[in-house]
mmCIF file with all atom_site columns, C-alpha atoms in Angstrom:
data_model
loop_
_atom_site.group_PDB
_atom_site.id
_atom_site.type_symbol
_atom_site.label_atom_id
_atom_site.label_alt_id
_atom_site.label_comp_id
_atom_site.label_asym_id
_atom_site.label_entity_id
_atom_site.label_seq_id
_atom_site.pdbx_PDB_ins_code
_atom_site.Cartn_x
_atom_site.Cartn_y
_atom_site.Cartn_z
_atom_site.occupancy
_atom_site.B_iso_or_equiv
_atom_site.pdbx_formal_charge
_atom_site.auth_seq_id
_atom_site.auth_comp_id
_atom_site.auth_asym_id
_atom_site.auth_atom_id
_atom_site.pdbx_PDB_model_num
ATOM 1  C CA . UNK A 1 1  ? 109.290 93.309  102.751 1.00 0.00 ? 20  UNK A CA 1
ATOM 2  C CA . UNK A 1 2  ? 109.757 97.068  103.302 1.00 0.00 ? 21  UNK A CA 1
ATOM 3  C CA . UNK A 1 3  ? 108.500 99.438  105.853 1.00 0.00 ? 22  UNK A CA 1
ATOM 4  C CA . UNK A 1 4  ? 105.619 100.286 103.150 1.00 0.00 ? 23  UNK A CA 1
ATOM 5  C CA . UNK A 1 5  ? 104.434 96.864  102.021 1.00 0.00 ? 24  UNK A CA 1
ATOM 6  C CA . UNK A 1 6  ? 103.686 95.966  106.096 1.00 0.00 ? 25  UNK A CA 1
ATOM 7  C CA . UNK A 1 7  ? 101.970 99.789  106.515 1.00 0.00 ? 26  UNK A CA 1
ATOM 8  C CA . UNK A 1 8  ? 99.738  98.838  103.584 1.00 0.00 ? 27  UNK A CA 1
ATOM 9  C CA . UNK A 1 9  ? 99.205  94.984  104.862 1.00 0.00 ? 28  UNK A CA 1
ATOM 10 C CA . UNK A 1 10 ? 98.069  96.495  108.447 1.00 0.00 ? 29  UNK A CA 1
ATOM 11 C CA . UNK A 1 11 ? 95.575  99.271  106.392 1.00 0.00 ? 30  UNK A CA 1
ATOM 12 C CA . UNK A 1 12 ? 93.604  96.521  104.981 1.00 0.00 ? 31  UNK A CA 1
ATOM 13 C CA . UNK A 1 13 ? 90.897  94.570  106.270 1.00 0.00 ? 32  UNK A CA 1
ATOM 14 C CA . UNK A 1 14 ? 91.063  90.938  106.238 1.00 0.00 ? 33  UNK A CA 1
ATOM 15 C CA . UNK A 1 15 ? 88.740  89.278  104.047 1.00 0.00 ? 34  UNK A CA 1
ATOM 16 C CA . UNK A 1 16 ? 86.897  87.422  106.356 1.00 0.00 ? 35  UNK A CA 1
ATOM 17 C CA . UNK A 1 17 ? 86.274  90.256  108.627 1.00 0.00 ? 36  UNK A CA 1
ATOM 18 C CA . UNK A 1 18 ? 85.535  92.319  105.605 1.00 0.00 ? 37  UNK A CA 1
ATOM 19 C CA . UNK A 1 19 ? 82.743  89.793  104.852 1.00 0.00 ? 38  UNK A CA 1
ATOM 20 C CA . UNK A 1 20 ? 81.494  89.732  107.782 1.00 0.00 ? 39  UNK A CA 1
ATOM 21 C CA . UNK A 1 21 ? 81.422  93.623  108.271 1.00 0.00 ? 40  UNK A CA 1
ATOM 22 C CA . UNK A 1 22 ? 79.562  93.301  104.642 1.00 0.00 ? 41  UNK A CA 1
ATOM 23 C CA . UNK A 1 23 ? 76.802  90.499  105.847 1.00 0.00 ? 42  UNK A CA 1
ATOM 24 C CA . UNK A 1 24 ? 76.393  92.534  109.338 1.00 0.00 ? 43  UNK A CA 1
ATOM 25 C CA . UNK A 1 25 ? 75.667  95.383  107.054 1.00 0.00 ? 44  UNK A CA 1
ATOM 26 C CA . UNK A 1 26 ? 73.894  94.176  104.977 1.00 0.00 ? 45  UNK A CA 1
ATOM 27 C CA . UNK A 1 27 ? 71.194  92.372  107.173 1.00 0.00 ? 46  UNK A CA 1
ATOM 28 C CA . UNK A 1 28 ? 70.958  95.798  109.538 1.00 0.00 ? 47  UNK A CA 1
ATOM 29 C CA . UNK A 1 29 ? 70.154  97.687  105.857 1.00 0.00 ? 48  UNK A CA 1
ATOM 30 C CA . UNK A 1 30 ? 67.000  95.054  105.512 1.00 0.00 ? 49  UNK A CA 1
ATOM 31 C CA . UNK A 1 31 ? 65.898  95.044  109.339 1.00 0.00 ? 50  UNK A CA 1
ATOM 32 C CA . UNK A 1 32 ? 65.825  99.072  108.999 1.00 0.00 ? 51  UNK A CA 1
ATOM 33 C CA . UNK A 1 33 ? 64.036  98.810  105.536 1.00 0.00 ? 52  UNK A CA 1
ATOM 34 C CA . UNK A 1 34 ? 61.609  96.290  107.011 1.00 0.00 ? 53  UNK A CA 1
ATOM 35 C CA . UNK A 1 35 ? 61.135  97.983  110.204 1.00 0.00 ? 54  UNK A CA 1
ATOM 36 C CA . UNK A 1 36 ? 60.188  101.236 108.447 1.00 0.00 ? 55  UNK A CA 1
ATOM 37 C CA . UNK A 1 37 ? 57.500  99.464  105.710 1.00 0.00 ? 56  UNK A CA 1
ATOM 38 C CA . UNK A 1 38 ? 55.542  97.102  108.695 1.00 0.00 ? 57  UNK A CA 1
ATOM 39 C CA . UNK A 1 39 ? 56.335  98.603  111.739 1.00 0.00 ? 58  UNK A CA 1
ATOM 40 C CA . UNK A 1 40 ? 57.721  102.302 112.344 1.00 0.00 ? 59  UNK A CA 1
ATOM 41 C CA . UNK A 1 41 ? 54.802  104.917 113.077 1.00 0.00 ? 60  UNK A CA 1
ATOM 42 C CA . UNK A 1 42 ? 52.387  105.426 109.970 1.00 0.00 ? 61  UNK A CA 1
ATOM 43 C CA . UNK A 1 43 ? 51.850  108.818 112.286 1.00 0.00 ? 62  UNK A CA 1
ATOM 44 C CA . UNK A 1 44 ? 55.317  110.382 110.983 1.00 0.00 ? 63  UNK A CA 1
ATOM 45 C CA . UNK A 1 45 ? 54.408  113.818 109.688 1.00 0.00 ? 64  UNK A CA 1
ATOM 46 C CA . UNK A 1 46 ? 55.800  117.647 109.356 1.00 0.00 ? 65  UNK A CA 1
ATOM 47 C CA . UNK A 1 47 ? 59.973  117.458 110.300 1.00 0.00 ? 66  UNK A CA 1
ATOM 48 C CA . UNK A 1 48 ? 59.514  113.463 111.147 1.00 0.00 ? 67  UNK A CA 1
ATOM 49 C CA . UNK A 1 49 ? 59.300  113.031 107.516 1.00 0.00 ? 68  UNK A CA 1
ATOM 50 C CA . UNK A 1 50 ? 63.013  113.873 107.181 1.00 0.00 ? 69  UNK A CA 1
ATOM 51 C CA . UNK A 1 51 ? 64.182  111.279 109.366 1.00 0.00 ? 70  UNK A CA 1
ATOM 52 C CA . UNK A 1 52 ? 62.017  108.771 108.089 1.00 0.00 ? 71  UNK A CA 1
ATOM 53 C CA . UNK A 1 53 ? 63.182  109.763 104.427 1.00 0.00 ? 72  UNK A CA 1
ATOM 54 C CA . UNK A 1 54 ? 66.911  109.968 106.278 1.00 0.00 ? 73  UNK A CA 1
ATOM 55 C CA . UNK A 1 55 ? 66.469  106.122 107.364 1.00 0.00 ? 74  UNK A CA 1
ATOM 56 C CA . UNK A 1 56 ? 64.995  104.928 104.494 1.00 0.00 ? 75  UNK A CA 1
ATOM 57 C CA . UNK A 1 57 ? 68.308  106.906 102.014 1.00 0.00 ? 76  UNK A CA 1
ATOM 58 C CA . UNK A 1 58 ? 71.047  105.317 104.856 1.00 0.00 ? 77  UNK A CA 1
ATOM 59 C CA . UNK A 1 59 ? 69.410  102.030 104.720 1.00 0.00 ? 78  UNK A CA 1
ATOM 60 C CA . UNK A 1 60 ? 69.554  102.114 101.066 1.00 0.00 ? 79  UNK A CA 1
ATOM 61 C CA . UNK A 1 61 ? 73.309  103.398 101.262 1.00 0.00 ? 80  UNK A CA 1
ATOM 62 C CA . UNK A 1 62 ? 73.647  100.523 103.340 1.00 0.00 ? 81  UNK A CA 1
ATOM 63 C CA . UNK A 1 63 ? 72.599  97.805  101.470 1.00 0.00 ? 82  UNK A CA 1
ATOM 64 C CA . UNK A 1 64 ? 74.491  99.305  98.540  1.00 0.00 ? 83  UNK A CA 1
ATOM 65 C CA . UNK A 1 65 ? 78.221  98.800  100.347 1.00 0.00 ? 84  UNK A CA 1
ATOM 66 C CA . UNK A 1 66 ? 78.080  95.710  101.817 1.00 0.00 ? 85  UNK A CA 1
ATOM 67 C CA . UNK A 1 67 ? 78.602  93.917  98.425  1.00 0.00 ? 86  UNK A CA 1
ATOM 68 C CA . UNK A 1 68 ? 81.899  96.010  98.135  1.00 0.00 ? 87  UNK A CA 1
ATOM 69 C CA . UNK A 1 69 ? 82.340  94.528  101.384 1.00 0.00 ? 88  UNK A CA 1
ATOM 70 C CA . UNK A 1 70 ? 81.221  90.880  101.050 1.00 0.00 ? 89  UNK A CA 1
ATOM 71 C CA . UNK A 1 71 ? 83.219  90.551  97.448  1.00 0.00 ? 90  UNK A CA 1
ATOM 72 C CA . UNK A 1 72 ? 86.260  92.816  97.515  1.00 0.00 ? 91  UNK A CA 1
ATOM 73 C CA . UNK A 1 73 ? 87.442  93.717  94.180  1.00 0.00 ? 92  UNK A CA 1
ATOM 74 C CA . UNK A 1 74 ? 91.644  92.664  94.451  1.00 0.00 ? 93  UNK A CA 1
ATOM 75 C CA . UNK A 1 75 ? 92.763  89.539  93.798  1.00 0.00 ? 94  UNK A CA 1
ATOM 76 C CA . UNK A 1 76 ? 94.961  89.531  96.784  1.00 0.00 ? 95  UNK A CA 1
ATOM 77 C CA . UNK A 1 77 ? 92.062  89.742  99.492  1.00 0.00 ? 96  UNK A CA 1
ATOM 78 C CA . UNK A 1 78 ? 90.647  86.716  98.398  1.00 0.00 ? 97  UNK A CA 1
ATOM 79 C CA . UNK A 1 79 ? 91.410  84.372  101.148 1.00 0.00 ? 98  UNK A CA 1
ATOM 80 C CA . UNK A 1 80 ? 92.081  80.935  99.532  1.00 0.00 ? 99  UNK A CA 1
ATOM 81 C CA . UNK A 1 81 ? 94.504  79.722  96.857  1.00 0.00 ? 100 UNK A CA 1
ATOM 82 C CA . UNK A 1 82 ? 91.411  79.160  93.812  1.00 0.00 ? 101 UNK A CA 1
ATOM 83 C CA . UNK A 1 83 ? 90.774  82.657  93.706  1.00 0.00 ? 102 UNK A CA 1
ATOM 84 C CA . UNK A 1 84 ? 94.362  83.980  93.358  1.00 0.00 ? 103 UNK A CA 1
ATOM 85 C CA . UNK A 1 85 ? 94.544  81.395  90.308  1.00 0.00 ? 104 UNK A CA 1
ATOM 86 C CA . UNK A 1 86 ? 94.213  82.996  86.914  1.00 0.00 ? 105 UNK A CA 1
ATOM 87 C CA . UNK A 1 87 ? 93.676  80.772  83.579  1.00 0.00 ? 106 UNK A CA 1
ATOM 88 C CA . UNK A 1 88 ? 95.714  78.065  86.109  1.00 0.00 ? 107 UNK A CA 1
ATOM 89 C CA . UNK A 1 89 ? 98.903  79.723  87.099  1.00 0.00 ? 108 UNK A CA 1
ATOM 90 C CA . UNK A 1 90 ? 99.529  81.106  90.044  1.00 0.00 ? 109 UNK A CA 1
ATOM 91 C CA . UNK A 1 91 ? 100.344 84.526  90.897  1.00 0.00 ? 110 UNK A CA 1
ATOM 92 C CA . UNK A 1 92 ? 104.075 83.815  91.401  1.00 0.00 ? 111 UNK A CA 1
ATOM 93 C CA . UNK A 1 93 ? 104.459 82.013  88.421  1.00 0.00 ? 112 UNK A CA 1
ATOM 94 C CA . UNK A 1 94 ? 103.455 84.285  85.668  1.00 0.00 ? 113 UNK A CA 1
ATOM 95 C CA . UNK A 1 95 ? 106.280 85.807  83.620  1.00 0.00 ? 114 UNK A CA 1
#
């Protein structure tokens, strides 16, 4: 292992967390959306239309990462063995 490979482990999130992160923002993305349709202020007019537009865009921006979040995209975050597994051979054993 060199100095670079450890850097790089330590930058990365670990997959659970990362899912957990991803769930956590996913659910606050749908409590904001829900919040704003049944129960914010219908009474939101003149410059309180830009924050409610400003909630509504984050909320959306949230719900869009947490997938990114929930399924990371690299083979190596996936935290057990069946998802490292391509076409049945392990990583390690590929030529």
């Amino acid at each position: 292992m060199t100095l670079a490979t450890v850097r790089e482990d330590h930058e990365r999130m670990h997959p659970r967390l990362s899912r957990i992160a991803g769930i956590a923002l996913l659910l606050l993305g749908i409590a904001v959306v829900l919040w704003r349709v049944f129960g914010s202020p219908r009474d939101w007019e003149g410059d309180m239309r830009w924050l409610r537009s400003g909630l509504m865009l984050g909320a959306l921006g949230a719900i869009s990462l947490s997938p990114r979040l929930i399924f990371p995209g690299v083979k190596g975050y996936a935290p057990d063995e069946l998802s490292e597994k391509d076409d049945g051979a392990a990583l390690d054993e590929r030529p």
